[in-house]
mmCIF file of C-alpha atoms in Angstrom:
data_model
loop_
_atom_site.group_PDB
_atom_site.id
_atom_site.type_symbol
_atom_site.label_atom_id
_atom_site.label_comp_id
_atom_site.label_asym_id
_atom_site.label_seq_id
_atom_site.Cartn_x
_atom_site.Cartn_y
_atom_site.Cartn_z
ATOM 1 C CA MET G 22 -3.674 -39.967 -30.515
ATOM 2 C CA THR G 23 -0.062 -40.882 -31.106
ATOM 3 C CA ALA G 24 2.708 -40.697 -28.579
ATOM 4 C CA SER G 25 4.354 -37.789 -30.421
ATOM 5 C CA VAL G 26 4.985 -34.536 -28.608
ATOM 6 C CA ILE G 27 3.953 -31.206 -30.120
ATOM 7 C CA LYS G 28 5.557 -28.153 -28.533
ATOM 8 C CA HIS G 29 5.572 -24.866 -30.401
ATOM 9 C CA VAL G 30 8.019 -22.101 -29.573
ATOM 10 C CA VAL G 31 5.757 -19.339 -28.266
ATOM 11 C CA PRO G 32 6.771 -16.371 -26.086
ATOM 12 C CA TYR G 33 4.824 -15.903 -22.884
ATOM 13 C CA TYR G 34 2.849 -12.816 -21.900
ATOM 14 C CA SER G 35 0.838 -12.433 -18.739
ATOM 15 C CA GLN G 36 -2.305 -10.313 -18.735
ATOM 16 C CA TRP G 37 -0.556 -8.268 -16.046
ATOM 17 C CA GLU G 38 2.718 -6.522 -16.879
ATOM 18 C CA SER G 39 4.447 -7.982 -13.811
ATOM 19 C CA ALA G 40 4.029 -11.708 -14.389
ATOM 20 C CA ASP G 41 5.810 -12.533 -11.142
ATOM 21 C CA LEU G 42 3.155 -10.639 -9.148
ATOM 22 C CA VAL G 43 0.160 -12.575 -10.511
ATOM 23 C CA PRO G 44 -0.511 -14.522 -7.272
ATOM 24 C CA GLY G 45 -1.024 -11.228 -5.457
ATOM 25 C CA PHE G 46 -3.204 -9.726 -8.166
ATOM 26 C CA VAL G 47 -5.551 -12.705 -8.372
ATOM 27 C CA SER G 48 -5.824 -12.583 -4.574
ATOM 28 C CA GLY G 49 -6.974 -8.963 -4.622
ATOM 29 C CA ALA G 50 -3.844 -6.809 -4.723
ATOM 30 C CA ASP G 51 -4.379 -3.478 -6.498
ATOM 31 C CA ALA G 52 -3.091 -3.799 -10.064
ATOM 32 C CA ALA G 53 -2.725 0.001 -10.183
ATOM 33 C CA ARG G 54 0.366 -0.567 -8.053
ATOM 34 C CA ASP G 55 1.974 -2.802 -10.655
ATOM 35 C CA PRO G 56 5.393 -1.145 -11.073
ATOM 36 C CA LEU G 57 5.392 -1.985 -14.790
ATOM 37 C CA TRP G 58 1.880 -0.727 -15.574
ATOM 38 C CA ALA G 59 3.094 1.926 -18.046
ATOM 39 C CA GLY G 60 4.358 -0.792 -20.390
ATOM 40 C CA SER G 61 0.721 -1.679 -21.101
ATOM 41 C CA GLY G 62 0.162 1.548 -23.013
ATOM 42 C CA ALA G 63 -2.548 2.631 -20.582
ATOM 43 C CA ASP G 64 -3.013 6.341 -19.909
ATOM 44 C CA SER G 65 -3.050 5.828 -16.137
ATOM 45 C CA PRO G 66 -2.537 3.127 -13.493
ATOM 46 C CA GLU G 67 -6.302 3.120 -12.982
ATOM 47 C CA GLU G 68 -7.023 2.430 -16.646
ATOM 48 C CA TYR G 69 -4.506 -0.396 -16.570
ATOM 49 C CA ALA G 70 -5.989 -1.831 -13.364
ATOM 50 C CA PHE G 71 -9.468 -1.832 -14.918
ATOM 51 C CA TRP G 72 -8.397 -3.800 -17.975
ATOM 52 C CA ALA G 73 -5.685 -6.113 -16.642
ATOM 53 C CA PRO G 74 -8.047 -8.726 -15.135
ATOM 54 C CA ARG G 75 -9.980 -8.754 -18.427
ATOM 55 C CA MET G 76 -7.035 -9.098 -20.822
ATOM 56 C CA CYS G 77 -6.518 -12.860 -20.992
ATOM 57 C CA GLY G 78 -7.515 -12.879 -24.661
ATOM 58 C CA VAL G 79 -5.237 -9.940 -25.418
ATOM 59 C CA ALA G 80 -2.334 -11.754 -23.750
ATOM 60 C CA CYS G 81 -3.040 -14.818 -25.891
ATOM 61 C CA LEU G 82 -3.063 -12.677 -29.023
ATOM 62 C CA ARG G 83 0.252 -11.093 -28.059
ATOM 63 C CA MET G 84 1.758 -14.566 -27.674
ATOM 64 C CA VAL G 85 0.510 -15.565 -31.121
ATOM 65 C CA LEU G 86 1.931 -12.422 -32.721
ATOM 66 C CA GLY G 87 5.256 -12.976 -31.012
ATOM 67 C CA SER G 88 5.405 -16.594 -32.151
ATOM 68 C CA LEU G 89 5.045 -15.412 -35.750
ATOM 69 C CA GLY G 90 7.790 -12.816 -35.427
ATOM 70 C CA LEU G 91 5.332 -9.929 -35.740
ATOM 71 C CA ALA G 92 5.488 -6.706 -33.741
ATOM 72 C CA VAL G 93 3.646 -7.126 -30.433
ATOM 73 C CA PRO G 94 1.613 -4.024 -29.464
ATOM 74 C CA PRO G 95 1.172 -3.089 -25.795
ATOM 75 C CA SER G 96 -1.809 -4.757 -24.137
ATOM 76 C CA VAL G 97 -4.101 -1.787 -23.479
ATOM 77 C CA GLU G 98 -3.437 -0.450 -26.965
ATOM 78 C CA LEU G 99 -4.736 -3.780 -28.258
ATOM 79 C CA VAL G 100 -7.772 -3.553 -25.981
ATOM 80 C CA LYS G 101 -8.626 -0.211 -27.549
ATOM 81 C CA GLU G 102 -8.212 -1.599 -31.059
ATOM 82 C CA LEU G 103 -10.352 -4.622 -30.256
ATOM 83 C CA SER G 104 -12.996 -2.471 -28.583
ATOM 84 C CA GLY G 105 -13.231 -0.449 -31.782
ATOM 85 C CA ALA G 106 -13.738 -3.711 -33.657
ATOM 86 C CA GLY G 107 -16.564 -4.820 -31.354
ATOM 87 C CA ALA G 108 -14.620 -7.594 -29.609
ATOM 88 C CA TYR G 109 -15.061 -5.799 -26.268
ATOM 89 C CA VAL G 110 -18.155 -3.790 -25.400
ATOM 90 C CA ARG G 111 -17.848 -1.589 -22.317
ATOM 91 C CA ASP G 112 -20.857 -0.207 -20.448
ATOM 92 C CA GLY G 113 -19.615 1.731 -17.440
ATOM 93 C CA ASP G 114 -17.718 -0.726 -15.260
ATOM 94 C CA ALA G 115 -19.143 -3.743 -17.086
ATOM 95 C CA VAL G 116 -17.430 -5.299 -20.089
ATOM 96 C CA LYS G 117 -18.839 -7.836 -22.518
ATOM 97 C CA GLY G 118 -16.075 -9.789 -24.156
ATOM 98 C CA LEU G 119 -13.940 -11.187 -25.457
ATOM 99 C CA ILE G 120 -16.466 -11.741 -28.274
ATOM 100 C CA TYR G 121 -14.993 -14.386 -30.540
ATOM 101 C CA GLN G 122 -16.319 -13.609 -34.010
ATOM 102 C CA PRO G 123 -15.404 -9.904 -34.186
ATOM 103 C CA PHE G 124 -12.079 -10.760 -32.557
ATOM 104 C CA ALA G 125 -11.296 -13.361 -35.217
ATOM 105 C CA GLU G 126 -12.425 -11.067 -38.032
ATOM 106 C CA TYR G 127 -10.284 -8.214 -36.764
ATOM 107 C CA VAL G 128 -7.200 -10.385 -36.269
ATOM 108 C CA ALA G 129 -7.595 -11.715 -39.808
ATOM 109 C CA ALA G 130 -7.991 -8.225 -41.261
ATOM 110 C CA ARG G 131 -5.318 -6.524 -39.143
ATOM 111 C CA TRP G 132 -2.522 -9.103 -39.398
ATOM 112 C CA GLY G 133 -3.605 -11.364 -42.229
ATOM 113 C CA LEU G 134 -3.799 -14.387 -39.949
ATOM 114 C CA ASP G 135 -5.982 -17.437 -40.319
ATOM 115 C CA ALA G 136 -8.271 -16.775 -37.334
ATOM 116 C CA ARG G 137 -11.550 -18.588 -36.776
ATOM 117 C CA SER G 138 -14.155 -18.590 -34.027
ATOM 118 C CA ALA G 139 -14.879 -22.169 -32.957
ATOM 119 C CA PRO G 140 -18.147 -22.404 -30.964
ATOM 120 C CA VAL G 141 -17.599 -26.169 -30.758
ATOM 121 C CA LEU G 142 -14.019 -27.339 -30.308
ATOM 122 C CA ASP G 143 -13.292 -30.864 -29.091
ATOM 123 C CA HIS G 144 -10.005 -32.365 -27.958
ATOM 124 C CA GLY G 145 -9.282 -33.920 -31.327
ATOM 125 C CA ALA G 146 -9.719 -30.624 -33.156
ATOM 126 C CA VAL G 147 -7.382 -28.884 -30.688
ATOM 127 C CA ARG G 148 -4.687 -31.470 -31.241
ATOM 128 C CA ASP G 149 -5.204 -31.392 -35.018
ATOM 129 C CA VAL G 150 -4.683 -27.621 -35.242
ATOM 130 C CA LEU G 151 -1.569 -27.911 -33.078
ATOM 131 C CA ALA G 152 -0.243 -30.711 -35.285
ATOM 132 C CA ARG G 153 -0.692 -28.465 -38.323
ATOM 133 C CA GLY G 154 1.397 -25.731 -36.707
ATOM 134 C CA GLY G 155 -1.452 -23.584 -35.418
ATOM 135 C CA LEU G 156 -2.440 -22.478 -31.941
ATOM 136 C CA ALA G 157 -5.777 -22.424 -30.126
ATOM 137 C CA MET G 158 -7.295 -20.105 -27.555
ATOM 138 C CA LEU G 159 -9.411 -22.224 -25.198
ATOM 139 C CA SER G 160 -12.229 -21.020 -22.947
ATOM 140 C CA VAL G 161 -11.578 -22.456 -19.488
ATOM 141 C CA HIS G 162 -12.291 -21.674 -15.854
ATOM 142 C CA TRP G 163 -9.577 -19.646 -14.142
ATOM 143 C CA SER G 164 -8.984 -22.423 -11.567
ATOM 144 C CA ILE G 165 -7.221 -24.431 -14.273
ATOM 145 C CA ARG G 166 -4.069 -22.714 -13.003
ATOM 146 C CA THR G 167 -4.068 -25.101 -10.007
ATOM 147 C CA LEU G 168 -6.030 -27.979 -11.572
ATOM 148 C CA ALA G 169 -8.613 -27.542 -8.824
ATOM 149 C CA PRO G 170 -10.375 -30.842 -8.121
ATOM 150 C CA VAL G 171 -13.800 -29.179 -7.803
ATOM 151 C CA VAL G 172 -14.917 -26.444 -10.214
ATOM 152 C CA ASP G 173 -18.238 -24.577 -10.090
ATOM 153 C CA ALA G 174 -18.253 -23.428 -13.737
ATOM 154 C CA ARG G 175 -16.566 -23.844 -17.101
ATOM 155 C CA GLY G 176 -15.180 -21.101 -19.294
ATOM 156 C CA GLY G 177 -14.761 -17.393 -18.632
ATOM 157 C CA HIS G 178 -10.974 -17.304 -19.028
ATOM 158 C CA LEU G 179 -8.753 -17.834 -22.079
ATOM 159 C CA VAL G 180 -5.519 -19.795 -22.267
ATOM 160 C CA LEU G 181 -3.383 -20.519 -25.318
ATOM 161 C CA ALA G 182 -2.826 -24.144 -26.305
ATOM 162 C CA VAL G 183 0.784 -24.292 -27.498
ATOM 163 C CA GLY G 184 1.460 -28.015 -27.544
ATOM 164 C CA ALA G 185 0.228 -31.476 -26.733
ATOM 165 C CA THR G 186 1.312 -34.949 -25.728
ATOM 166 C CA GLU G 187 -0.650 -38.169 -25.763
ATOM 167 C CA ASP G 188 -1.752 -37.438 -22.206
ATOM 168 C CA ALA G 189 -2.014 -33.648 -21.928
ATOM 169 C CA VAL G 190 -2.483 -30.310 -23.616
ATOM 170 C CA LEU G 191 0.244 -27.732 -22.968
ATOM 171 C CA VAL G 192 -0.957 -24.191 -22.346
ATOM 172 C CA HIS G 193 0.418 -20.716 -21.770
ATOM 173 C CA ASN G 194 -1.903 -19.307 -19.109
ATOM 174 C CA PRO G 195 -2.128 -15.476 -18.919
ATOM 175 C CA SER G 196 -3.136 -15.700 -15.240
ATOM 176 C CA GLY G 197 -0.967 -18.680 -14.341
ATOM 177 C CA PHE G 198 1.386 -18.719 -11.388
ATOM 178 C CA PRO G 199 5.122 -18.128 -11.934
ATOM 179 C CA GLY G 200 7.203 -21.282 -11.950
ATOM 180 C CA ALA G 201 4.088 -23.437 -11.917
ATOM 181 C CA SER G 202 1.352 -22.755 -14.463
ATOM 182 C CA GLN G 203 2.343 -19.857 -16.703
ATOM 183 C CA ARG G 204 4.444 -21.457 -19.444
ATOM 184 C CA TYR G 205 3.833 -24.843 -21.069
ATOM 185 C CA ALA G 206 1.571 -25.860 -18.207
ATOM 186 C CA SER G 207 0.526 -29.477 -18.622
ATOM 187 C CA VAL G 208 -3.219 -30.073 -18.328
ATOM 188 C CA PRO G 209 -4.132 -33.767 -18.637
ATOM 189 C CA TRP G 210 -6.777 -34.386 -21.282
ATOM 190 C CA VAL G 211 -8.765 -36.349 -18.689
ATOM 191 C CA ASP G 212 -8.888 -33.253 -16.452
ATOM 192 C CA LEU G 213 -9.438 -30.605 -19.117
ATOM 193 C CA ASP G 214 -13.211 -30.868 -19.335
ATOM 194 C CA ARG G 215 -13.650 -29.926 -15.682
ATOM 195 C CA PHE G 216 -12.599 -26.427 -16.767
ATOM 196 C CA TYR G 217 -13.153 -26.323 -20.525
ATOM 197 C CA ALA G 218 -16.298 -24.861 -22.084
ATOM 198 C CA GLY G 219 -15.648 -26.706 -25.359
ATOM 199 C CA ARG G 220 -15.138 -23.568 -27.459
ATOM 200 C CA GLY G 221 -12.381 -21.221 -28.487
ATOM 201 C CA ILE G 222 -10.537 -19.526 -31.332
ATOM 202 C CA LEU G 223 -8.226 -21.217 -33.810
ATOM 203 C CA LEU G 224 -5.203 -19.257 -34.975
ATOM 204 C CA GLY G 225 -2.889 -20.226 -37.794
ATOM 205 C CA GLY G 226 -0.158 -18.496 -39.718
ATOM 206 C CA ARG G 227 -0.424 -15.637 -42.167
ATOM 207 C CA THR G 228 -2.704 -16.258 -45.107
ATOM 208 C CA GLY G 229 -0.968 -13.963 -47.574
#
């Protein structure tokens, strides 16, 4: 790695409409009481509250679209589109997803983006895609928001890699804490693998 700094201009979206209320939501506050829930495009506060904790990937996609100057659909509207594409599979109160391959295929078809599922994605590949102007969704454990010293699992949550330095990857975290770990949060490369499942989705610019 070189000492150069990569930092792409990317708007931030939380997976909850009220980004400043994330600490309460992750601690168990009822998301149906989010005063901005209607902005999600959900039909009811309850529908929004069901999907909000599951929309980290949708938030990452919204950030990517915004960075490219494309229209950014409301979050629950995107969930419904992605469910139709097979990227989310709901069975009652259980949801399987985000499923990378159908997600990447739909993003490529819908917006003409270079989107690829990456079942194996090492640090070097993350930095390379960032250096080429792309972005990367990384599968990490939610506790990356505080850089917890002890983690009981890897993966399960998606953050968007938006930059890098010699020492750290910079991420927009859809469930990060305001003023601390939402925007351009610095995660040292030496700490990343405590949280990182080593897979993700690579997203570049428009192909056409």
